[in-house]
């Protein structure tokens, strides 16, 4: 029993999904004919906008309300994973769904639940270690990072699935995905010939797919698939996961079952305006033709659900957020940043003076102690969004400032007025961090508004009223071969903005937008 509630019986069915669509169309006649789509060979029907549960946080009221709003808007595709928030994502989705069903707002057979397995971390990893007594990854298990293993072993997949079912509070999930199998390729890159590593992964996948077929037969899942960040990678990329090899491994696994019918129905991959390779890069062979992943999936009868529609990781590097919002700043952020940098420079100069008077060497670890005001502007110019700055501030700036403060405390202790000067410097740095964030956000918004205007002009009159996020989502859902796209709609306003596309027809030439986005 999950969270002291009975498990929800049943699963998504073609009839249940059709019932939801019929009810939604009766309630909202403006829905476009493409608002709901066939989910490949599963026979299910899903909303073209799905709810991505990657960053759901336990107890966050905004996230809870967003899930409720998504259900009310007719979203019936919910994606999560065993490692998202150490289970918090699965628990929140399961509890919200149970409450909606309990209130009579919908039925279990109308909603498609997707979860993933492969990563072992947090509670999952602790339990695996407890059960096996293994403190280090056993053979076939990859250590991704400290506190994170990766495994396609059927025993580990079984434990992960059972845990997910318990957290979600359901008897079955509709789609069970292997989560980023390319981790195995990346881990073994350079240690063995690429062909040997790929063949070994084929064997692991075939065994994992056979496990999935067994779970279909047992009624715990309805179908399965793969979520991968490298399905659209270049053929010579060592991390490239070849779709045709996945399909072949699934076919071999299905032959071992009673009827030989494969339940490999879906792949999930990143796709956005700045990462359109899934539609443009031919990298997998199907029926003697080398095709892009989307075209190949269509030939193979696979549904494709895309993710990261608003977070692009272009080849040039960095992360670009394809969304805009109103900046909450009261003055020119560039002027405020300039003034704060000047204040930091003055505080650094005061500390320099104290160091010179004390005779201390102000160089350590190969760098000047007090150079933030000099070095930071160039670094900030290469930052695309607040998330990048937050990471740099947390991992680089603050640790170095703290290290410098300890050095100064050791070398200036006893110098007249040193503590007041140091405190003033640290206060100036704290103010600088906020000013940098404001400037980064303002620059990002300005760039994105220029991008939005360029793309809106390409769309035509209708595009003028669309937000950049709506354009990015429309691009993904309009691309031939894309069944649905997942969006991390963690606030009600985001749900409203994204689900408005359910009333919009597909864009006429989505790939032209991708070309315009990189101009």
Coordinates of C-alpha atoms in Angstrom, one line a residue:
X1 CA 0.0 0.0 0.0
X2 CA 1.5 3.4 -1.1
X3 CA 1.3 6.2 1.4
X4 CA -1.5 4.4 3.3
X5 CA -3.8 4.3 0.3
X6 CA -4.9 1.3 -1.7
X7 CA -3.2 0.6 -5.0
X8 CA -5.1 1.8 -8.1
X9 CA -6.2 -1.2 -10.1
X10 CA -6.1 -1.3 -13.9
X11 CA -4.1 0.6 -16.5
X12 CA -4.6 2.9 -19.5
X13 CA -6.7 1.3 -22.2
X14 CA -7.7 2.4 -25.7
X15 CA -11.3 2.6 -24.6
X16 CA -10.4 4.7 -21.5
X17 CA -8.2 7.1 -23.5
X18 CA -11.0 7.5 -26.1
X19 CA -13.5 8.2 -23.4
X20 CA -11.2 11.0 -22.0
X21 CA -10.8 12.5 -25.5
X22 CA -14.5 12.5 -26.1
X23 CA -15.2 14.2 -22.8
X24 CA -12.5 16.8 -23.4
X25 CA -13.8 17.6 -26.9
X26 CA -17.3 18.0 -25.6
X27 CA -16.1 20.3 -22.9
X28 CA -13.8 22.3 -25.2
X29 CA -14.9 22.4 -28.9
X30 CA -11.8 24.5 -29.7
X31 CA -9.4 21.5 -29.3
X32 CA -7.5 20.9 -32.5
X33 CA -7.8 17.5 -34.2
X34 CA -4.1 16.8 -33.4
X35 CA -4.5 17.6 -29.6
X36 CA -4.6 13.8 -28.9
X37 CA -2.5 11.3 -30.9
X38 CA -2.1 7.6 -31.2
X39 CA 0.8 6.3 -29.0
X40 CA 2.3 3.9 -31.5
X41 CA 1.4 0.2 -31.4
X42 CA 0.1 0.5 -27.9
X43 CA -3.4 1.5 -29.1
X44 CA -3.5 4.3 -26.5
X45 CA -4.2 7.9 -27.2
X46 CA -2.2 10.6 -25.5
X47 CA -2.2 14.4 -25.3
X48 CA 0.4 16.0 -27.5
X49 CA 1.7 17.9 -24.4
X50 CA 2.8 15.6 -21.6
X51 CA 3.8 16.4 -18.0
X52 CA 7.5 15.9 -17.3
X53 CA 8.1 15.0 -13.7
X54 CA 11.8 15.4 -13.5
X55 CA 12.0 18.3 -11.1
X56 CA 9.0 17.7 -8.9
X57 CA 9.8 18.4 -5.2
X58 CA 8.1 16.7 -2.3
X59 CA 5.7 19.0 -0.5
X60 CA 5.9 21.8 -3.0
X61 CA 2.4 23.3 -3.2
X62 CA 3.1 24.9 -6.6
X63 CA 4.1 21.6 -8.1
X64 CA 1.0 19.9 -6.6
X65 CA -1.3 22.5 -8.1
X66 CA 0.4 22.3 -11.5
X67 CA -0.3 18.5 -11.6
X68 CA -4.0 19.1 -10.7
X69 CA -4.2 21.8 -13.4
X70 CA -2.6 19.5 -16.0
X71 CA -5.2 16.9 -15.4
X72 CA -8.0 19.5 -15.6
X73 CA -6.6 20.7 -18.9
X74 CA -6.8 17.3 -20.4
X75 CA -3.1 16.2 -20.2
X76 CA -3.1 12.4 -19.8
X77 CA 0.6 11.6 -20.3
X78 CA 2.7 11.7 -17.2
X79 CA 6.4 10.9 -17.2
X80 CA 8.6 10.2 -14.2
X81 CA 11.5 7.9 -13.2
X82 CA 12.6 5.9 -10.2
X83 CA 15.5 8.3 -9.5
X84 CA 13.7 11.6 -9.9
X85 CA 13.9 13.3 -6.5
X86 CA 14.7 9.9 -4.9
X87 CA 11.1 8.9 -5.5
X88 CA 9.4 12.2 -4.7
X89 CA 8.3 12.6 -8.3
X90 CA 6.6 9.2 -8.5
X91 CA 4.9 9.7 -5.1
X92 CA 3.5 13.2 -6.0
X93 CA 2.2 12.0 -9.4
X94 CA 0.6 8.9 -7.8
X95 CA -1.0 10.8 -5.0
X96 CA -2.4 13.4 -7.3
X97 CA -3.8 10.8 -9.7
X98 CA -5.3 8.9 -6.8
X99 CA -7.0 12.0 -5.5
X100 CA -8.4 12.9 -8.9
X101 CA -9.8 9.4 -9.4
X102 CA -11.2 9.3 -5.9
X103 CA -13.0 12.6 -6.6
X104 CA -14.5 11.1 -9.7
X105 CA -12.7 13.5 -12.1
X106 CA -11.3 10.7 -14.2
X107 CA -10.6 7.0 -14.3
X108 CA -7.3 5.1 -14.2
X109 CA -7.8 3.7 -17.7
X110 CA -7.7 7.3 -19.1
X111 CA -4.2 8.3 -17.9
X112 CA -0.9 7.0 -19.3
X113 CA 1.8 6.6 -16.7
X114 CA 5.5 6.3 -17.8
X115 CA 8.4 5.5 -15.5
X116 CA 12.0 4.6 -16.0
X117 CA 14.7 2.4 -14.5
X118 CA 18.4 2.0 -14.7
X119 CA 19.9 4.5 -12.3
X120 CA 20.4 3.3 -8.7
X121 CA 20.8 6.2 -6.3
X122 CA 19.4 7.4 -3.0
X123 CA 17.1 5.0 -1.4
X124 CA 17.2 2.6 -4.3
X125 CA 21.0 2.2 -4.1
X126 CA 21.0 1.9 -0.3
X127 CA 18.5 -0.9 -0.5
X128 CA 20.4 -2.7 -3.3
X129 CA 23.6 -2.5 -1.2
X130 CA 21.7 -3.8 1.9
X131 CA 20.2 -6.7 0.0
X132 CA 23.4 -7.7 -1.8
X133 CA 26.0 -6.7 0.7
X134 CA 27.9 -5.1 -2.2
X135 CA 29.7 -1.8 -1.3
X136 CA 31.2 -1.5 -4.8
X137 CA 29.5 -2.0 -8.1
X138 CA 29.4 -5.7 -9.1
X139 CA 30.3 -6.9 -12.6
X140 CA 28.0 -5.4 -15.2
X141 CA 27.0 -2.4 -12.9
X142 CA 28.5 1.0 -13.7
X143 CA 29.5 3.6 -11.1
X144 CA 28.2 6.8 -12.7
X145 CA 29.2 9.0 -9.8
X146 CA 29.6 9.0 -6.1
X147 CA 26.4 7.6 -4.8
X148 CA 25.0 6.6 -8.2
X149 CA 25.2 3.3 -10.0
X150 CA 23.7 2.2 -13.3
X151 CA 22.4 -1.3 -14.0
X152 CA 20.3 -3.1 -16.6
X153 CA 20.5 -6.3 -14.6
X154 CA 17.0 -7.9 -14.5
X155 CA 17.1 -8.3 -10.8
X156 CA 17.9 -4.6 -10.3
X157 CA 15.2 -3.7 -12.9
X158 CA 12.7 -5.8 -11.0
X159 CA 13.5 -4.1 -7.7
X160 CA 13.2 -0.7 -9.4
X161 CA 9.9 -1.5 -11.0
X162 CA 8.5 -2.8 -7.7
X163 CA 9.6 0.3 -5.9
X164 CA 8.1 2.5 -8.6
X165 CA 4.7 0.7 -8.5
X166 CA 4.7 1.2 -4.7
X167 CA 5.5 4.9 -4.9
X168 CA 3.0 5.5 -7.7
X169 CA 0.4 3.4 -5.8
X170 CA -0.6 1.5 -8.9
X171 CA -0.8 -2.2 -9.9
X172 CA 0.7 -1.5 -13.3
X173 CA 2.5 1.2 -15.2
X174 CA 1.6 1.7 -18.9
X175 CA 5.2 2.3 -20.2
X176 CA 8.4 1.2 -18.5
X177 CA 11.5 2.7 -20.1
X178 CA 15.2 1.8 -19.8
X179 CA 16.8 5.0 -18.7
X180 CA 19.8 6.1 -20.7
X181 CA 21.5 2.8 -21.7
X182 CA 24.2 4.8 -23.3
X183 CA 25.7 5.2 -19.9
X184 CA 27.2 1.8 -20.5
X185 CA 28.9 3.0 -23.7
X186 CA 30.2 6.2 -22.1
X187 CA 31.6 4.3 -19.1
X188 CA 33.5 1.8 -21.2
X189 CA 34.7 4.3 -23.9
X190 CA 38.4 3.7 -24.5
X191 CA 38.7 0.7 -22.3
X192 CA 37.7 -1.8 -25.0
X193 CA 37.1 -1.6 -28.7
X194 CA 33.8 0.2 -29.5
X195 CA 32.4 -2.8 -31.4
X196 CA 33.0 -5.0 -28.4
X197 CA 31.3 -2.6 -26.0
X198 CA 28.3 -2.2 -28.4
X199 CA 27.9 -5.9 -28.7
X200 CA 28.0 -6.3 -24.9
X201 CA 25.4 -3.6 -24.5
X202 CA 23.2 -5.5 -27.1
X203 CA 23.3 -8.6 -24.9
X204 CA 22.4 -6.5 -21.8
X205 CA 19.6 -4.9 -23.6
X206 CA 18.2 -8.2 -24.9
X207 CA 18.2 -9.6 -21.4
X208 CA 16.5 -6.4 -20.1
X209 CA 13.9 -6.5 -22.9
X210 CA 13.2 -10.1 -22.1
X211 CA 12.6 -9.1 -18.5
X212 CA 10.2 -6.4 -19.8
X213 CA 8.3 -8.9 -21.8
X214 CA 7.9 -11.1 -18.7
X215 CA 6.5 -8.1 -16.8
X216 CA 4.0 -7.5 -19.6
X217 CA 2.9 -11.1 -19.3
X218 CA 2.7 -10.7 -15.5
X219 CA 0.5 -7.6 -15.9
X220 CA 2.9 -5.2 -14.2
X221 CA 3.5 -3.1 -17.3
X222 CA 1.7 -2.7 -20.6
X223 CA 4.6 -1.9 -22.9
X224 CA 8.2 -0.8 -22.7
X225 CA 10.8 1.3 -24.4
X226 CA 14.0 3.3 -24.1
X227 CA 14.7 6.9 -23.0
X228 CA 18.1 8.0 -24.3
X229 CA 19.9 11.3 -24.8
X230 CA 22.0 9.9 -27.7
X231 CA 19.6 8.3 -30.1
X232 CA 20.2 11.3 -32.5
X233 CA 23.9 11.5 -32.0
X234 CA 26.3 11.1 -34.9
X235 CA 27.2 7.6 -35.9
X236 CA 30.9 8.2 -34.9
X237 CA 29.9 9.4 -31.5
X238 CA 31.0 6.7 -29.0
X239 CA 27.9 7.3 -27.0
X240 CA 25.5 6.9 -29.9
X241 CA 22.7 4.5 -29.2
X242 CA 21.5 3.0 -32.5
X243 CA 17.7 2.7 -32.8
X244 CA 17.8 -0.2 -35.3
X245 CA 20.0 -2.2 -32.8
X246 CA 17.5 -1.5 -30.1
X247 CA 14.7 -2.7 -32.2
X248 CA 16.6 -5.9 -33.2
X249 CA 17.4 -6.7 -29.6
X250 CA 13.7 -6.2 -28.7
X251 CA 12.7 -8.5 -31.5
X252 CA 15.0 -11.2 -30.3
X253 CA 13.7 -10.9 -26.8
X254 CA 10.1 -11.1 -28.0
X255 CA 10.9 -14.4 -29.9
X256 CA 11.6 -16.0 -26.6
X257 CA 8.1 -15.3 -25.3
X258 CA 5.1 -17.5 -25.9
X259 CA 3.7 -15.6 -28.9
X260 CA 6.7 -13.6 -30.1
X261 CA 4.8 -10.4 -30.2
X262 CA 7.1 -7.4 -29.2
X263 CA 5.9 -4.9 -26.7
X264 CA 8.7 -2.5 -27.5
X265 CA 6.5 0.5 -28.3
X266 CA 8.3 3.8 -27.5
X267 CA 11.5 5.8 -27.5
X268 CA 12.1 9.0 -25.7
X269 CA 14.7 11.6 -26.7
X270 CA 15.6 15.3 -26.4
X271 CA 14.4 17.5 -29.2
X272 CA 14.1 21.3 -29.5
X273 CA 14.7 24.3 -31.7
X274 CA 18.5 24.1 -31.2
X275 CA 18.8 20.3 -31.2
X276 CA 16.8 19.1 -34.2
X277 CA 19.1 16.3 -35.1
X278 CA 16.4 13.6 -34.5
X279 CA 14.7 14.9 -37.6
X280 CA 17.7 15.9 -39.7
X281 CA 20.6 13.6 -39.0
X282 CA 20.5 10.2 -40.7
X283 CA 22.2 7.8 -38.3
X284 CA 20.4 4.5 -38.2
X285 CA 19.5 1.9 -40.9
X286 CA 16.0 0.5 -41.4
X287 CA 15.1 -1.6 -44.4
X288 CA 18.3 -0.8 -46.2
X289 CA 17.9 3.0 -45.8
X290 CA 19.9 5.3 -43.4
X291 CA 17.4 7.5 -41.7
X292 CA 17.0 10.1 -39.0
X293 CA 15.6 8.7 -35.7
X294 CA 12.2 10.1 -36.2
X295 CA 11.8 8.7 -39.6
X296 CA 13.2 5.3 -38.5
X297 CA 10.9 5.1 -35.5
X298 CA 7.9 5.7 -37.9
X299 CA 9.1 2.9 -40.1
X300 CA 9.4 0.6 -37.1
X301 CA 6.0 1.6 -35.7
X302 CA 7.4 3.2 -32.6
X303 CA 5.9 6.2 -30.8
X304 CA 8.4 9.0 -30.0
X305 CA 8.0 11.2 -27.0
X306 CA 10.4 14.1 -26.8
X307 CA 11.8 16.0 -23.8
X308 CA 13.8 19.1 -23.1
X309 CA 11.7 21.3 -25.5
X310 CA 12.7 24.4 -23.5
X311 CA 16.2 23.5 -22.4
X312 CA 18.6 23.3 -25.3
X313 CA 22.2 22.0 -25.1
X314 CA 23.6 23.1 -28.5
X315 CA 26.8 21.7 -29.9
X316 CA 28.5 25.0 -29.2
X317 CA 28.1 24.3 -25.5
X318 CA 26.1 25.8 -22.6
X319 CA 22.4 25.6 -21.8
X320 CA 19.9 27.9 -23.4
X321 CA 16.5 28.3 -21.9
X322 CA 13.8 28.7 -24.7
X323 CA 11.3 30.6 -22.6
X324 CA 10.7 34.2 -21.5
X325 CA 9.2 35.9 -18.5
X326 CA 9.0 39.4 -17.1
X327 CA 12.1 40.4 -15.2
X328 CA 11.5 41.4 -11.7
X329 CA 14.1 44.2 -11.4
X330 CA 13.6 47.8 -10.4
X331 CA 16.5 49.4 -12.2
X332 CA 18.9 48.9 -15.2
X333 CA 20.6 45.6 -14.3
X334 CA 23.7 46.4 -16.3
X335 CA 24.2 49.7 -14.4
X336 CA 23.5 48.0 -11.1
X337 CA 26.1 45.3 -12.0
X338 CA 28.7 48.0 -13.0
X339 CA 28.2 49.8 -9.7
X340 CA 28.5 46.7 -7.6
X341 CA 31.6 45.6 -9.5
X342 CA 33.1 48.9 -8.6
X343 CA 32.2 48.4 -5.0
X344 CA 33.9 45.0 -5.0
X345 CA 37.0 46.4 -6.7
X346 CA 37.2 49.1 -4.0
X347 CA 36.9 46.5 -1.2
X348 CA 39.5 44.3 -2.9
X349 CA 41.8 47.3 -3.1
X350 CA 41.4 48.0 0.7
X351 CA 42.3 44.4 1.4
X352 CA 45.3 44.6 -0.9
X353 CA 46.5 47.6 1.1
X354 CA 46.2 45.7 4.3
X355 CA 48.1 42.7 2.8
X356 CA 50.9 45.0 1.6
X357 CA 51.2 46.6 5.0
X358 CA 51.4 43.2 6.7
X359 CA 54.0 41.9 4.2
X360 CA 51.9 38.9 3.4
X361 CA 52.1 37.1 0.0
X362 CA 48.7 37.6 -1.6
X363 CA 49.1 34.8 -4.2
X364 CA 48.1 31.2 -3.6
X365 CA 47.1 28.2 -5.6
X366 CA 48.4 29.8 -8.7
X367 CA 46.0 32.7 -8.8
X368 CA 45.6 36.2 -7.4
X369 CA 43.5 36.4 -4.2
X370 CA 41.5 39.4 -5.0
X371 CA 40.6 39.5 -8.7
X372 CA 36.8 38.9 -8.7
X373 CA 36.0 42.4 -10.0
X374 CA 38.5 42.0 -12.8
X375 CA 37.8 38.5 -13.9
X376 CA 34.1 38.1 -13.4
X377 CA 32.7 40.3 -16.3
X378 CA 34.3 38.1 -19.0
X379 CA 33.0 34.9 -17.4
X380 CA 29.5 36.4 -17.1
X381 CA 29.4 37.3 -20.8
X382 CA 29.5 33.6 -21.6
X383 CA 26.7 32.6 -19.3
X384 CA 23.3 32.1 -21.0
X385 CA 20.9 31.8 -18.1
X386 CA 20.4 32.1 -14.3
X387 CA 20.8 28.3 -13.9
X388 CA 24.3 28.4 -15.3
X389 CA 25.2 31.3 -13.1
X390 CA 23.8 29.6 -10.0
X391 CA 25.9 26.6 -10.7
X392 CA 29.1 28.7 -11.3
X393 CA 28.4 30.8 -8.2
X394 CA 27.9 27.7 -6.0
X395 CA 30.7 25.5 -7.4
X396 CA 33.4 28.1 -8.3
X397 CA 32.9 31.7 -7.0
X398 CA 31.7 31.0 -3.4
X399 CA 34.3 28.2 -2.6
X400 CA 37.1 30.5 -3.8
X401 CA 35.8 33.5 -1.9
X402 CA 35.6 31.3 1.3
X403 CA 39.1 30.0 0.7
X404 CA 40.3 33.6 0.3
X405 CA 38.5 34.6 3.5
X406 CA 40.3 31.9 5.4
X407 CA 43.6 32.9 4.0
X408 CA 43.0 36.6 4.9
X409 CA 41.9 35.6 8.4
X410 CA 45.1 33.7 8.9
X411 CA 47.4 36.4 7.4
X412 CA 45.7 39.6 8.6
X413 CA 44.5 38.5 12.1
X414 CA 45.8 41.2 14.4
X415 CA 46.0 43.9 11.8
X416 CA 44.1 47.0 12.8
X417 CA 40.7 47.2 11.2
X418 CA 41.1 44.0 9.2
X419 CA 37.9 42.3 10.2
X420 CA 35.7 45.4 9.3
X421 CA 37.4 45.6 5.9
X422 CA 36.9 41.8 5.3
X423 CA 33.3 42.0 6.3
X424 CA 32.7 44.9 3.9
X425 CA 34.3 42.9 1.1
X426 CA 32.1 39.8 1.8
X427 CA 29.0 42.0 1.9
X428 CA 30.0 43.5 -1.5
X429 CA 30.5 40.0 -2.9
X430 CA 27.1 38.9 -1.7
X431 CA 25.5 41.9 -3.4
X432 CA 27.5 41.2 -6.5
X433 CA 26.1 37.6 -6.8
X434 CA 22.5 39.0 -6.9
X435 CA 23.4 41.7 -9.4
X436 CA 25.1 39.2 -11.7
X437 CA 21.9 37.0 -11.6
X438 CA 19.7 40.0 -12.5
X439 CA 22.0 40.9 -15.4
X440 CA 22.2 37.4 -16.7
X441 CA 18.4 37.1 -16.6
X442 CA 18.0 40.4 -18.3
X443 CA 20.4 39.4 -21.1
X444 CA 18.8 36.0 -21.5
X445 CA 15.4 37.6 -21.7
X446 CA 16.6 40.1 -24.3
X447 CA 18.2 37.4 -26.4
X448 CA 15.1 35.2 -26.2
X449 CA 12.7 38.1 -27.1
X450 CA 14.8 38.7 -30.2
X451 CA 14.6 35.0 -31.0
X452 CA 10.8 34.9 -30.3
X453 CA 10.3 37.9 -32.7
X454 CA 12.3 36.2 -35.4
X455 CA 10.5 32.9 -35.1
X456 CA 7.1 34.6 -34.8
X457 CA 7.7 36.4 -38.0
X458 CA 8.5 33.1 -39.7
X459 CA 5.3 31.6 -38.4
X460 CA 3.2 34.6 -39.5
X461 CA 0.5 36.7 -37.9
X462 CA -0.6 33.8 -35.6
X463 CA 2.9 33.6 -34.2
X464 CA 2.9 37.2 -32.9
X465 CA 0.6 36.2 -30.0
X466 CA 2.7 33.1 -29.0
X467 CA 5.2 33.0 -26.2
X468 CA 8.7 31.6 -26.9
X469 CA 7.8 28.6 -24.9
X470 CA 4.7 28.0 -27.0
X471 CA 6.7 28.4 -30.2
X472 CA 9.3 25.9 -28.9
X473 CA 6.6 23.4 -27.9
X474 CA 4.7 23.9 -31.1
X475 CA 7.9 23.2 -33.0
X476 CA 8.4 19.9 -31.2
X477 CA 4.8 18.7 -31.5
X478 CA 4.5 19.8 -35.1
X479 CA 7.5 17.8 -36.3
X480 CA 6.4 14.7 -38.3
X481 CA 7.2 11.6 -36.2
X482 CA 6.8 13.2 -32.8
X483 CA 3.9 11.8 -30.9
X484 CA 4.1 14.1 -27.9
X485 CA 6.5 16.3 -26.0
X486 CA 7.1 16.5 -22.3
X487 CA 7.2 19.8 -20.5
X488 CA 8.2 20.4 -16.9
X489 CA 5.1 22.4 -16.1
X490 CA 5.7 23.0 -12.4
X491 CA 3.5 26.0 -12.0
X492 CA -0.1 26.5 -13.0
X493 CA 0.8 29.4 -15.3
X494 CA 3.2 27.1 -17.2
X495 CA 0.4 24.5 -17.5
X496 CA -1.9 27.1 -19.0
X497 CA 0.7 28.3 -21.4
X498 CA 1.7 24.9 -22.6
X499 CA -1.8 23.3 -22.8
X500 CA -3.1 26.2 -24.8
X501 CA -1.4 24.4 -27.7
X502 CA -4.0 21.6 -27.5
X503 CA -6.2 24.1 -29.4
X504 CA -3.6 24.9 -32.0
X505 CA -3.0 23.2 -35.3
X506 CA 0.6 22.0 -36.2
X507 CA 3.0 24.5 -37.7
X508 CA 3.3 24.3 -41.4
X509 CA 7.1 24.0 -41.6
X510 CA 8.6 23.3 -38.2
X511 CA 12.1 22.6 -39.5
X512 CA 12.3 26.0 -41.1
X513 CA 11.9 27.4 -37.6
X514 CA 14.9 25.3 -36.4
X515 CA 16.9 26.8 -39.2
X516 CA 15.8 30.3 -38.3
X517 CA 16.6 29.7 -34.6
X518 CA 20.3 29.2 -35.3
X519 CA 20.7 32.1 -37.7

